[in-house]
Every structure is written in structure tokens, then in C-alpha cells.
Amino acid sequence: MMKNKDFEIIVIGAGHAGCEAGLAAARLGARTAVFCTDLESVAMMPCNPSIGGTGKGHLVREVDALGGEMGVNIDKTFIQSKMLNTSKGPAVHSLRAQADKHRYHEEMLKTLENQENLDLIEAEIVDVCLGGKGEVCGVVSSNGETYEAKAVIVCTGTFLAGRIFIGDEVYESGPDGLSPATRLGENLRAKGLPMRRFKTGTPARMTAESLNYEAMQEQKGDERIVPFSFLNEDKEYDIDQISCWLSYTNEETHGIIMDNIERSAMYSGNIVGVGPRYCPSIEDKVSRFRDRARHQLFVEPEGLDTNLMYIQGMSSSLPRDVQEKFYSTIPGLENAEIVKHAYAIEYDCIDPLSLKPSLENKAIENLFCAGQFNGSSGYEEAASQGLIAGINAVCKLKGKEPLVLRRDQAYIGVLIDDLVTKGTNEPYRIMTSRAEYRLLLRQDNADRRLTEIGREYGLVTDERYERYLKKKDKVDAEVERLRNKRVDISTFRKFLADCGELQADTASNQTFAEILAIEPDIKDSETAVPLENVRGDIKFDDVSFKYKDTAHRVLRHINLDVKAGSYVALVGSSGGGKTTLCSLIPRFYDVTKGSISIDGRDIREVTLSSLRQNIGIVQQDVYLFAGTVYENISYGKPDASREEIIEAAKLANAHDFIMELPNGYDTDIGQRGIKLSGGQKQRLSIARVFLKNPPILIFDEATSALDNESENIVKESLERLAHNRTTFVIAHRLSTIRNAERILVLTEKGIEESGTHDELMAKQGIYSQLYKWTK
Amino acid sequence: MSDTIAAISTAPGEAGIGIVRVSGPGSEDIMRKVMANCPAEIEPRHMYLGSAISSSAGMADANAKAEPIDKALFVYMKSPASYTGEDMLEIQAHGGTASLKSILRAVLESGIANIRMAEPGEFTKLAFLNGKMDLSQAEAVIDIIKAKSDLSLGIAEAQHSGRLSDKVREIREALLDILAEMAVDIDYPDEDYEIDSEGANSELVGKLRWVMADVDELLDTASIGRIARDGVRVVIAGKPNAGKSSLMNALLGEGRVIVTDVPGTTRDTVEESASLGGVPIVLVDTAGIRETGDKVEKIGVERTTQAIAGADMVLLVLDGSRELDDEDSKVLEYVEHMSTDHMLVVINKEDLGNSISEETVREKLPGVRVIRTSLVGSAATDAAIKVSETIGEIFELGSINTSEMNIVTNERHVQMLRNAEMNLDEAISMLQNGEPMEVAELSAHYAYDSLGKIIGEDVGDEILNTVFSKFCLGK
């Protein structure tokens, strides 16, 4: 007897897959029924009370971008939020939130109940009906009622023929003590579907008040909360986050486990199902990795209104008495009151190789399968498949092409492709390492990747789509700006050269995008070691240099020995190579022939960063960025204290004028109305070098643009700076270098003259000629 | 059902015996049709004597009788214990062209389903596809067949036996451990594993350097490998009529090149392969280098300069009976840029005079090896021995122990090793520069792929398998 409204789509199971499948189908306009054995099981979290993690967080973001519910639901109910992997690049940043397990269930239940086109029915489904062509046409409930449908989506999770193991205790059960779906498994098997048995496990739950938190390490949530759903991107979250706690097993724990290992259901041979390698039981960890003295575990709250704590990392199928014994050896859990013991659960699932990429069954038309039933594990994996199965069931009924995401489009694509083309021998968990296109599939660009697809298939609401378009326009506009905005590099060339990020010979007018694409010519050699404890002896050994792609040698056979702490001035006509010679020392260029050494070490054999750390440069054009005086000085040593910065400013004769600025050191020099003179800027840059405190200095025409008074002040601070440091000065004004210990006259032929001012004057050569001219 | 393929596997021409080879599921049926009086019970991998008969199936006249073709030995090999891993049949008959062709025709017309001619190299391809050998081993088969010297054969045999594959596998295994470590670091940020990966001297960089050193070691053998496979390219240069062709003939021991006393006889380069003391050599005789108006000879001169550019070694022949002249200087100019280590000056025509001293030669080519000879009669033979000894000395080929060393000869392998090296280098510098792990991982992963291509192995789930076997992970 056929009865009940004419459902188009029936979903069996209301776990994370079933909820997404049912919501997607109903939202796409199909009359949908979602069946569950117990309303308590709607979006239940029978295992860890958290959503997300590496790879999994990506999945949730993707489900959300396509118009699924999981992200929205966890944003309503999380009690702690953490972005994992932030020490790495953005591609593997992964969001994870601890959920209030009960509220998560309640909120999802509400969403289902309020969803138009969707009926939530509490009944156990025991069979699917097939039509004349072998296609699915409905389901049968345990009390013999038949429900007609055009498509059926199986999302039975771990309920199908579920069997629980605690030591030698074995009983038929769904997760968390709910009743299993026993007959459906048998009936599907009888219809020729390739069924198999998998196993998973879950740890014990303990009362919060029985634990000693002093003995464990607190694990707090992030200060800045990033929500899962793109709909909540600009929302401020001001919640009191609940902490998790970290503790470790020890030798005693391991001893108890090993003594009783044969009493574990896993080892006694009772369990035939295959368990996941990435979710081993504690007895598995202890026996397989005997050299490890400890294993970590996290104590996680299950919600705000419950006093249950979840012991992550400690699943087990050992008997209750053994569990009580080993849990109590763990710091913090000594007096733990166990509410639910750890157990292993075995369940029926299908070989996913029998599915099409649309998640439709190959043998039975219009029968779609999703979630743990397909051999996956995890709430996020289930939700992803549920969403796709829901969309594709509707597509099938409408005669539309199914949604099949590619491996380079989404983790969902990787997940489903792996399942239906490679199959799996264990409950399948997503991992970023499974994604060949890991660097493209970021969690923060899931909207960019998938919102339009979701829109096309009809699940993306107007609100979401408009938000997405706004964000997309912003991003596109900025990218476009960077691509087209031309900048005159000379404005910040010196700054970039300081960082060693730019060759000085790059074309002067380029777009940001072009500048970003420039690869440094000069890199660390493979065997480079840090340059440490520098005295400052510098030696040029037969150095010749020509710029790339030119034939003309700027420097020829330069031999020069500069003792640590000495002061060397370079003079000569422009084009004589003074600046070039100096720029070889920090390796803005590499010598063409010969070598340069510092304290006897070839500078090509040390790391660039350590080399440049030891060299201070004061240039004619000072680079100051928009920001405070303080920030501009601290650029010389980012971790410097305020005292150090003030000291450096004093040494540079800058302190007095800084104090006269409106906000002293905190004056924003990027602001309108704040104007520093050339000499003041110069002194700030000298302060930077004082702060950096390098043993080697290069002054490049440092005083040439200043008036006389400024010059004297700057000169004084430069002299102070040069004290006891190896210093190279490039100057056109010969008056400024009269006192140099050594003056080198550089011409196209090389170093033509060398000596003190008086010696060179007496020589009546090039220097004396130059000196007379500039006089 | 898969094809059954057949071919004559021995070289064409007249020979004592020749072999027709069959591989595929139809092998046994073919044996029973083509070999008359084939016993009912055949023991695989045992030889039987029988008589090959022409097949009646393909004949127009249904009543035509099968005609005997030739007496032949045959052997049946049952899958998987055969070269290709499939069922195989080999028929050894007399080596005449007609006889073997008739047997092949009988096989092809035996009426067995999906029988066809084998494509070149297909037996070995099947062996690879059926897992009898990996890709580098399969590639060695052609090298064994083409080997012209003991050295090339030794290297090819070693590769065929799987020594190179073993080494590549060993390197890959080390890299696999690194990749697994990286995967744990990326996918399990919460776990209790500290991976020392930051900076130039981190453990991870150290491990990658070890792998790269292994790759480099293999790559270093590539130059020897090329020489061993293709031969040392020895170019004989000198002005016209200095005796280049005579030297070549002495080395080859035959009168292959026309030798006259008219200058400019050899107008083109002439190449010959030879094995001197087990070392493979490609001798290139050149047109004498001189300024010339003769168009043909001009082209010859151009080819000579090209040949010198591509030479591993130059034998410079001088006419010792006369002093060095402008033409000789011209020749010297051509070779000036080459390392004198890879050069041997042969001062010829000792019998006619002694006008060029070794010192004069060394003035122009510092430190060059010089021998003095007369390339006529038994002196020529002595000269040839001296020259071949010098070649062996220069390329240190005598010291190569093919039974222990891994030598890379295949250009494809070299390419893949270079890719691996480049990617490892990139991974290392990325880690050193503090790039994120997942970015460096990509380069290391590419290196792993490239190494896999040498032995024809794709990347599957082995990284994750290693992750879970070596690390204790999970909740």
C-alpha cells in the first residue's frame, strides 16, 4: 500500500550528511522527507565535539560557499574557535571550532523543522523499493509503511547494523546508545550492493567537576575569531570562549594497557571491521609505537550546559575496569568520574567504487548515497557528500547535469573523486596532503571558487550572492590596481635595495605586479653559513665587475685591503665606479671576477641576510615610510626597546628635534603638516643605523644635499657613527673627507691614487686636480 | 581478450638458426596448430623437436593440406614464468629468410583469435606492463642489443639487472620519509611531533641535502654514461695530407677511408664506430682544414669545425717532415679553445724528417700530449696502440667497474635526475628562506615524481601509508 504525500526525495538518516542532503533538496524545490530513527540523532556529534581542522575546515568552508548549512550552524553554536597552522602559508590555514554539542543539534533541528518543502519523520527505514526498471521508487519503514519517492538518498552513518564493543561486551547499537538500523543493511546487501564492514572508536566522557585542571595545560581559543560562514565574515563575535586541556599518558598508563591488551575487542578478534589508521585506539598507539614514552590527549568540553568532557586521543575498546584503571593514571584524570566508557563501533557501509561521481549508485538508478555510508569518516566529509547528493538527486529528477567538482576546484572534489575512483580500505578522512592542488584550494578562497557554482545550481541565496559579488569586486579592483598602477621605482628603490629585494638596474617605471614578479638574481649559495662576530677587515682581491648584459667593465682589477675600523673615502668622477664598488660589499651585485672577503671569508659563502645585517648604509635619499618616528627608527632593529631607540636618536643628534615634534617619538610623519628637513630625515636614518649597530658602514653621498648648518650636525653624528667601524664614504665634496685615513681615487683604470689628503696633494695628481676644481 | 602477438625475433639474413616468437593467450593453441606431432602433454620451459607446418586455415581452398615447412625446436612457457609474463611460444628453425617467414605466416594464419604481428619492442613493453621489469630495466634491453663494446654492455647489463632501479628506489625511499614528515607537519599541527625545518641548518634541510647528494652522484656519471653508450667522439684533425685518414685506418685496422697523397681527398667527415681496448669510440675523420675556394671542400671545412666543437677528444695530426706552416697554424686556431687534456698531437712522417719539435707544439698548446710516429706499415699499428692507450688514460674508462658502479646512460634518465635535482634544490632554498612548508613540499613532491618516472612508477598513496606507519597520529 502506497501512502503519504508524494515525496520526490527521501533521505534516510539525519546525521551531518542527511541534514545537508535534505536541506539542499528541499531548498531546490523538491518535496523532501528526512527519516531518522530518533529525533535526538539529528546532527548529532557522537564523537569529538568539534567541527573543522586541517582539510576538514576547508570542506566546511566549501559546503558553506555552495549554500550548505554546516558553517552557519557551527557559527551559531561554537564555544571555542582556533585557526590552525598559522605558522604556515594561507593554503593550509585551517579553522576548527569546538561545538556546544547539544546546541549544534538543536539549531540544526530547528533549521530542518522550519525548512519549507521538508518533512522530518521519526521512523526506522528497513528497505528501499525498486520499480520495474530496477530504479528506486520509495522506502519501507519498520512498521510496514511505504513511502513513495522519485529518488532516495542513503545517509545512514554508523547506524547501519551498528555493533558496539567494550572489551568482551558486544551489543547491537547505533552510536551513543541509539538503536541501530539492522534490517536495512541486510536488505541492501540482498539487492546486490557491495557492502562491507568498517569500524571506528570513540573515547570516554567524564564529568567536568571530577577533573583536576591544575595538572593539565590550558588550550585557549584565538583572540580574533574567524567564523566559518562567509555570511558572517564581518560579524563581531564577543563570546567567552571555553578552554580545552592538554595532558599526556605515561609509562604507567602504557603498562596497564599492555598488560590487558588481549582483552581489547580489537585484539581479541571480535571486531572484523576495518578501522582508520589516522584514528587509532590508545591500545593501538601504545602497542605499535612502543618507543614513545607518552601520547598526548585533549580534554574538550561537550558544551556550555553539560558537564561532560570528551577525552580526545584516547579511544579504546578495552573493558570498563581497564579503562577506569588507565584513565586514572593520567595527570588531571586521577579522580575522573567516567559517565560513558570508550567503545569501538562496527557498522555496514558500501564500497564507494559502486557509485558514480554524482554519488548515484551505478546499479540502482536514482539511489544516491552519502556520508559514512560511503566509507568516509567525519562530520565534515559527511556534510560535503550529503550536500552534493542532495543537489544531484534534484538535478537527476530535473534532467540536469549533475554537479561534479574537480580535484583542482575543491576538497569536496578530491574527497568524492578519491572515494568513487580509488575506493578506500578504511574510513576515509580528508587531509590536505590528498589534494594535488593544495596551494590553490585555500579555505579563505572557497567562496571565490564555489559561490558561482552554488548560485548556478540554485542554493546560493540572493543575500549570499550579493555579499560575494561585493567582495569579488573589491578583490578584483585591487588586483587590477596593482596590475596597472605604475610607480616610479626611484621613490622606493633605495628602500628595496636595503632589503636586497631589487636590482638597482630594473626599469624605473613598472607596475606593482611587475615589481612583485622580480626574482632576485643574488641568492644564498647552497653551503652558505651565517656571518657572525664580524671584526670588519675587508679585502678586494683582483675584483672586476661589469653589469649584466653590458660589455663595459665598470671595475677592473681592484685590489684593496681595508683594516677593521678604518675610514676610507672614495673619490673620482661619476661613472668611475665608486657607488658600484660599495654596492658589491652587501652583494647588491656579485663580482664578475675576483673576490671580496670580510674577515677572510668570501662574502659569497655567507648568507645574504647575515651579511647585510652587518652592514649599515646611509644614503642621500632617505627612505621614510608613513608611520611614527618611532616606527621609522625601529625599522633598523624591529625588536628594539624604546630605550634603545631613544639612545640611537640621541647618538644621531635627532633626539632634540624629535622631542619638539607634536607627539614626540609617536608623531606620525606621514601626516599632513609634519615636514622634516633633509637634515632631520638624514639623522633619522643615521639613528636607524646606530640602532642596527653594524660593524661595517657605507655612506653614499650622505651630505651632498644639505645646507651648511645641517651638514655640520649630520657630519658630527656620522663621525660618531663611524667610530670603530669599517667605513666607506662616497663623496663629491672633497672637503668632507679631508680627515679620512685613506682616500682612494677611482677612475676607469682602477684605483689610480691612494693615500691621505696631504700625501695626495703633494703628489700633484688627479686628486689635487679635483681638489682645486671643487675649491 | 588481449592480443596474441608474433614476430621473427632474430636478425634478418642467412643464419644457422632463427627464432619466431609468440606471446599471448593464444600461444598454446598456435603451438598445437603449427607444430605437427606436438605431444598432448607439454611441459612448459622444455624443448621439443617437431615439424612446423603451414596452416590450412588461411588457405583459399578448404581442402588444401597443411604442408611441412621446416624441422624446428620449440618451447612453450606458461604465464607468468616467461619474458613477457604472458603465455609464450618460441620456435627455433633454420635461419633462412624464407623458412622463418613461412613459419611466421603459419602462425599469423593459424586462425587464433586476435593474433597479429608484434610491433617493434612490444615483447619488452609487455614485460614492463606485466611487471616483469621496471621501466629502466626495459630501457636497458635496447642498450644491451646495441652495445658495441664491453663497457657499454657491462653498463647496460647492470641497468637491466635492476641496479639503477634499486638505487633510484633507495633515493626515493629516503625522500618518501621526508615527504611523510612534511605531511605530518602540515596535516597534524596539533600532534606531538616537532619537525626541525627552519633555517639553513635544520634537520629537514640536512635530509634533503643527503637526497640531493645521491641524485648528484648519479648525475655525475652521466658524462661517462654518454661516452659509454655513444662512444668517445674522437675527431681527427690536421691540415690536408698530414695523414689523418691513415691514422683512422690504422685505428680501425682496415682501409675504410681512401688514402692518397693528393691533398684534400677527404671532402666530408667520415664516422666509424670501433671498440679500442673495450672502450667504445666514434672516430671522425675530417676534411683537411685549409682555406679553400673549392665549394665542396669548403662545406667539408665547415663540417670539420662543427665536428671539433662536438668532440670529446681531438687527435691533431701534423706533418713532421716540414716545419709548422700557416696551414698548421690555422688548424691550431681551431683547437685552441679546447682543453689540452683532451687532445693528442700525432707528429707523423717521422720517416721523412723531424722538422717539428715537441717544444714547438707545446708552445702553442701548453702541456699537450705528443707522440711521434710514421703511419705506414707496422709503425702504424704501434701508433694505433699508443693512441688507444692514451684515450683510455684520458677518459679513465679502464677504472670503471661496471659490476659495482651505477652509471646513467639514458638521456631520459638524465633529464629526470636533473628535474629531481632542480626541485630538491628549490625545496631546500625555500626552507632556508623561510617559505611555508606546504610550498617547499610541492618541490620535494615533484622531485619524487621525477625519480619515479625513471623506473615508471606513479605516485599513489605511499606518502600517506608512510605517514601512518611511521608516526603515531590521530585522536
Coordinates of N, CA and C in Angstrom, one line a residue, chain A residues 94-195:
Chain A
S94 N 43.8 26.4 8.7 CA 42.6 25.5 8.9 C 41.8 26.0 10.1
L95 N 40.6 26.2 9.9 CA 39.7 26.6 11.0 C 39.1 25.4 11.7
R96 N 39.1 25.5 13.1 CA 38.5 24.5 13.9 C 37.7 25.1 15.0
A97 N 36.5 24.6 15.3 CA 35.7 25.2 16.4 C 35.2 24.1 17.2
Q98 N 35.3 24.3 18.6 CA 34.6 23.4 19.5 C 33.2 23.8 19.5
A99 N 32.3 22.7 19.4 CA 30.9 23.0 19.4 C 30.2 22.7 20.7
D100 N 29.2 23.5 21.0 CA 28.3 23.1 22.0 C 27.4 22.0 21.4
K101 N 27.7 20.8 21.7 CA 27.2 19.6 21.0 C 25.7 19.6 21.0
H102 N 25.1 20.0 22.1 CA 23.6 19.9 22.2 C 23.0 21.0 21.4
R103 N 23.6 22.2 21.5 CA 23.0 23.4 20.8 C 23.2 23.2 19.3
Y104 N 24.3 22.5 18.9 CA 24.5 22.3 17.5 C 23.4 21.5 16.9
H105 N 23.0 20.4 17.7 CA 21.9 19.5 17.3 C 20.6 20.3 17.3
E106 N 20.4 21.1 18.3 CA 19.1 21.8 18.4 C 18.9 22.8 17.3
E107 N 20.0 23.6 17.0 CA 19.9 24.6 16.0 C 19.6 23.9 14.6
M108 N 20.3 22.8 14.4 CA 20.1 22.1 13.1 C 18.7 21.6 13.0
L109 N 18.2 21.1 14.1 CA 16.8 20.5 14.2 C 15.8 21.6 13.9
K110 N 16.1 22.8 14.5 CA 15.2 23.9 14.2 C 15.2 24.3 12.7
T111 N 16.4 24.3 12.1 CA 16.5 24.7 10.7 C 15.7 23.7 9.9
L112 N 15.8 22.4 10.2 CA 15.1 21.4 9.4 C 13.6 21.6 9.6
E113 N 13.2 21.8 10.8 CA 11.8 21.9 11.1 C 11.2 23.1 10.4
N114 N 12.0 24.2 10.3 CA 11.4 25.4 9.6 C 11.6 25.5 8.1
Q115 N 12.2 24.4 7.6 CA 12.5 24.5 6.2 C 11.2 24.1 5.4
E116 N 10.9 25.0 4.5 CA 9.8 24.7 3.6 C 10.1 23.5 2.7
N117 N 9.1 22.7 2.3 CA 9.2 21.6 1.5 C 9.9 20.4 2.2
L118 N 10.1 20.5 3.5 CA 10.9 19.4 4.2 C 10.1 18.8 5.3
D119 N 9.9 17.5 5.3 CA 9.2 16.8 6.5 C 10.3 16.0 7.2
L120 N 10.4 16.2 8.5 CA 11.3 15.4 9.3 C 10.4 14.3 10.0
I121 N 10.7 13.0 9.7 CA 9.9 11.9 10.2 C 10.7 11.0 11.0
E122 N 10.2 10.7 12.2 CA 10.9 9.8 13.1 C 10.4 8.4 12.8
A123 N 11.1 7.6 12.1 CA 10.8 6.2 11.8 C 12.0 5.5 11.2
E124 N 12.1 4.2 11.5 CA 13.2 3.4 11.0 C 12.9 2.9 9.6
I125 N 13.7 3.2 8.7 CA 13.5 2.7 7.3 C 14.3 1.3 7.3
V126 N 13.5 0.3 6.7 CA 14.1 -1.0 6.7 C 14.4 -1.5 5.3
D127 N 13.9 -0.8 4.3 CA 14.1 -1.3 2.9 C 13.9 -0.2 1.9
V128 N 14.4 -0.4 0.8 CA 14.1 0.5 -0.3 C 13.3 -0.3 -1.4
C129 N 12.3 0.4 -2.0 CA 11.5 -0.3 -3.1 C 12.1 0.0 -4.4
L130 N 12.1 -1.0 -5.3 CA 12.6 -0.8 -6.6 C 11.4 -0.9 -7.6
G131 N 11.5 -0.1 -8.7 CA 10.5 -0.1 -9.7 C 10.8 -1.2 -10.8
G132 N 10.0 -1.1 -11.8 CA 10.1 -2.1 -12.9 C 11.4 -2.1 -13.6
K133 N 12.1 -1.0 -13.7 CA 13.4 -0.9 -14.4 C 14.5 -1.0 -13.4
G134 N 14.2 -1.5 -12.2 CA 15.2 -1.6 -11.2 C 15.6 -0.3 -10.6
E135 N 14.8 0.8 -10.8 CA 15.2 2.1 -10.2 C 14.5 2.1 -8.9
V136 N 15.0 3.0 -8.0 CA 14.4 3.1 -6.7 C 13.1 3.9 -6.8
C137 N 12.1 3.5 -6.0 CA 10.8 4.2 -6.1 C 10.2 4.5 -4.7
G138 N 10.9 4.2 -3.7 CA 10.4 4.5 -2.3 C 11.1 3.7 -1.3
V139 N 10.6 3.9 0.0 CA 11.2 3.2 1.1 C 10.1 2.6 2.0
V140 N 10.5 1.6 2.8 CA 9.6 0.9 3.7 C 10.0 1.1 5.1
S141 N 9.1 1.5 6.0 CA 9.5 1.7 7.4 C 9.3 0.4 8.2
S142 N 9.8 0.5 9.4 CA 9.8 -0.8 10.3 C 8.4 -1.2 10.6
N143 N 7.4 -0.2 10.6 CA 6.0 -0.7 10.9 C 5.3 -1.0 9.6
G144 N 6.0 -1.2 8.5 CA 5.4 -1.7 7.3 C 4.9 -0.6 6.4
E145 N 5.0 0.6 6.7 CA 4.5 1.7 5.8 C 5.5 1.9 4.7
T146 N 4.9 2.2 3.6 CA 5.7 2.5 2.4 C 5.6 4.0 2.0
Y147 N 6.7 4.6 1.7 CA 6.7 6.0 1.3 C 7.3 6.0 -0.1
E148 N 6.5 6.7 -1.0 CA 6.9 6.7 -2.4 C 7.9 7.9 -2.6
A149 N 8.8 7.7 -3.5 CA 9.7 8.9 -3.8 C 10.4 8.6 -5.2
K150 N 10.8 9.7 -5.8 CA 11.5 9.5 -7.1 C 13.0 9.2 -6.9
A151 N 13.5 9.7 -5.8 CA 14.9 9.5 -5.6 C 15.1 9.3 -4.0
V152 N 16.0 8.4 -3.7 CA 16.3 8.2 -2.3 C 17.8 8.4 -2.0
I153 N 18.1 9.1 -0.9 CA 19.5 9.3 -0.5 C 19.8 8.6 0.8
V154 N 20.7 7.6 0.7 CA 21.1 6.9 1.9 C 22.2 7.6 2.7
C155 N 21.9 8.0 3.9 CA 22.9 8.6 4.8 C 22.8 8.0 6.2
T156 N 23.1 6.7 6.3 CA 22.8 6.0 7.5 C 24.0 6.1 8.5
G157 N 25.1 6.7 8.2 CA 26.2 6.9 9.1 C 26.6 5.6 9.7
T158 N 26.8 5.6 11.1 CA 27.2 4.4 11.7 C 26.1 3.6 12.3
F159 N 24.9 3.9 11.9 CA 23.7 3.2 12.4 C 23.5 1.9 11.8
L160 N 23.9 1.7 10.5 CA 23.6 0.5 9.8 C 24.3 -0.7 10.4
A161 N 23.4 -1.6 10.9 CA 23.9 -2.8 11.6 C 25.0 -2.5 12.6
G162 N 24.8 -1.4 13.3 CA 25.8 -1.0 14.3 C 26.0 -2.0 15.4
R163 N 27.2 -2.2 15.8 CA 27.5 -3.1 16.9 C 28.6 -2.5 17.7
I164 N 28.4 -2.4 19.0 CA 29.4 -1.8 19.9 C 30.2 -2.8 20.7
F165 N 31.5 -2.4 20.9 CA 32.4 -3.3 21.6 C 33.0 -2.6 22.7
I166 N 32.9 -3.1 23.9 CA 33.7 -2.6 25.1 C 34.3 -3.9 25.7
G167 N 35.6 -4.1 25.4 CA 36.2 -5.4 25.9 C 35.4 -6.6 25.3
D168 N 35.0 -7.5 26.2 CA 34.2 -8.6 25.6 C 32.7 -8.4 25.6
E169 N 32.3 -7.2 26.0 CA 30.9 -6.8 25.9 C 30.6 -6.5 24.4
V170 N 29.6 -7.1 23.9 CA 29.3 -6.8 22.5 C 27.8 -6.6 22.4
Y171 N 27.3 -5.5 21.8 CA 25.8 -5.4 21.7 C 25.5 -4.6 20.4
E172 N 24.3 -4.9 19.9 CA 23.8 -4.2 18.7 C 23.4 -2.8 19.2
S173 N 23.9 -1.8 18.5 CA 23.5 -0.4 18.9 C 24.0 0.5 17.8
G174 N 23.3 1.6 17.7 CA 23.8 2.8 17.0 C 24.7 3.5 17.9
P175 N 25.3 4.6 17.4 CA 26.2 5.4 18.2 C 25.4 6.0 19.4
D176 N 26.2 6.3 20.5 CA 25.6 7.0 21.6 C 24.4 6.3 22.2
G177 N 24.3 5.0 22.1 CA 23.2 4.3 22.7 C 21.9 4.3 22.0
L178 N 21.9 4.9 20.8 CA 20.7 5.0 20.0 C 20.5 3.6 19.2
S179 N 19.3 3.3 18.9 CA 19.0 2.0 18.3 C 19.6 1.9 16.9
P180 N 20.1 0.8 16.5 CA 20.8 0.6 15.2 C 19.7 0.3 14.1
A181 N 20.2 0.5 12.9 CA 19.3 0.1 11.7 C 19.8 -1.2 11.2
T182 N 19.2 -2.2 11.7 CA 19.8 -3.6 11.4 C 19.2 -4.1 10.1
R183 N 18.0 -4.0 9.9 CA 17.4 -4.7 8.7 C 17.7 -4.0 7.4
L184 N 17.9 -2.7 7.4 CA 18.2 -2.0 6.1 C 19.5 -2.5 5.5
G185 N 20.5 -2.8 6.4 CA 21.8 -3.3 5.9 C 21.6 -4.6 5.2
E186 N 20.9 -5.5 5.8 CA 20.6 -6.8 5.2 C 19.9 -6.7 3.9
N187 N 18.9 -5.8 3.8 CA 18.1 -5.7 2.6 C 18.9 -5.1 1.4
L188 N 19.8 -4.1 1.8 CA 20.6 -3.5 0.7 C 21.6 -4.6 0.2
R189 N 22.2 -5.4 1.1 CA 23.0 -6.4 0.7 C 22.3 -7.4 -0.2
A190 N 21.1 -7.7 0.2 CA 20.3 -8.7 -0.6 C 20.0 -8.1 -2.0
K191 N 20.0 -6.8 -2.2 CA 19.8 -6.2 -3.5 C 21.1 -6.2 -4.3
G192 N 22.1 -6.8 -3.8 CA 23.3 -6.9 -4.6 C 24.3 -5.7 -4.4
L193 N 24.0 -4.8 -3.5 CA 25.0 -3.7 -3.3 C 26.2 -4.3 -2.5
P194 N 27.4 -3.9 -2.9 CA 28.6 -4.4 -2.3 C 28.9 -3.8 -0.9
M195 N 28.4 -4.5 0.1 CA 28.5 -3.9 1.4 C 29.8 -4.5 2.1

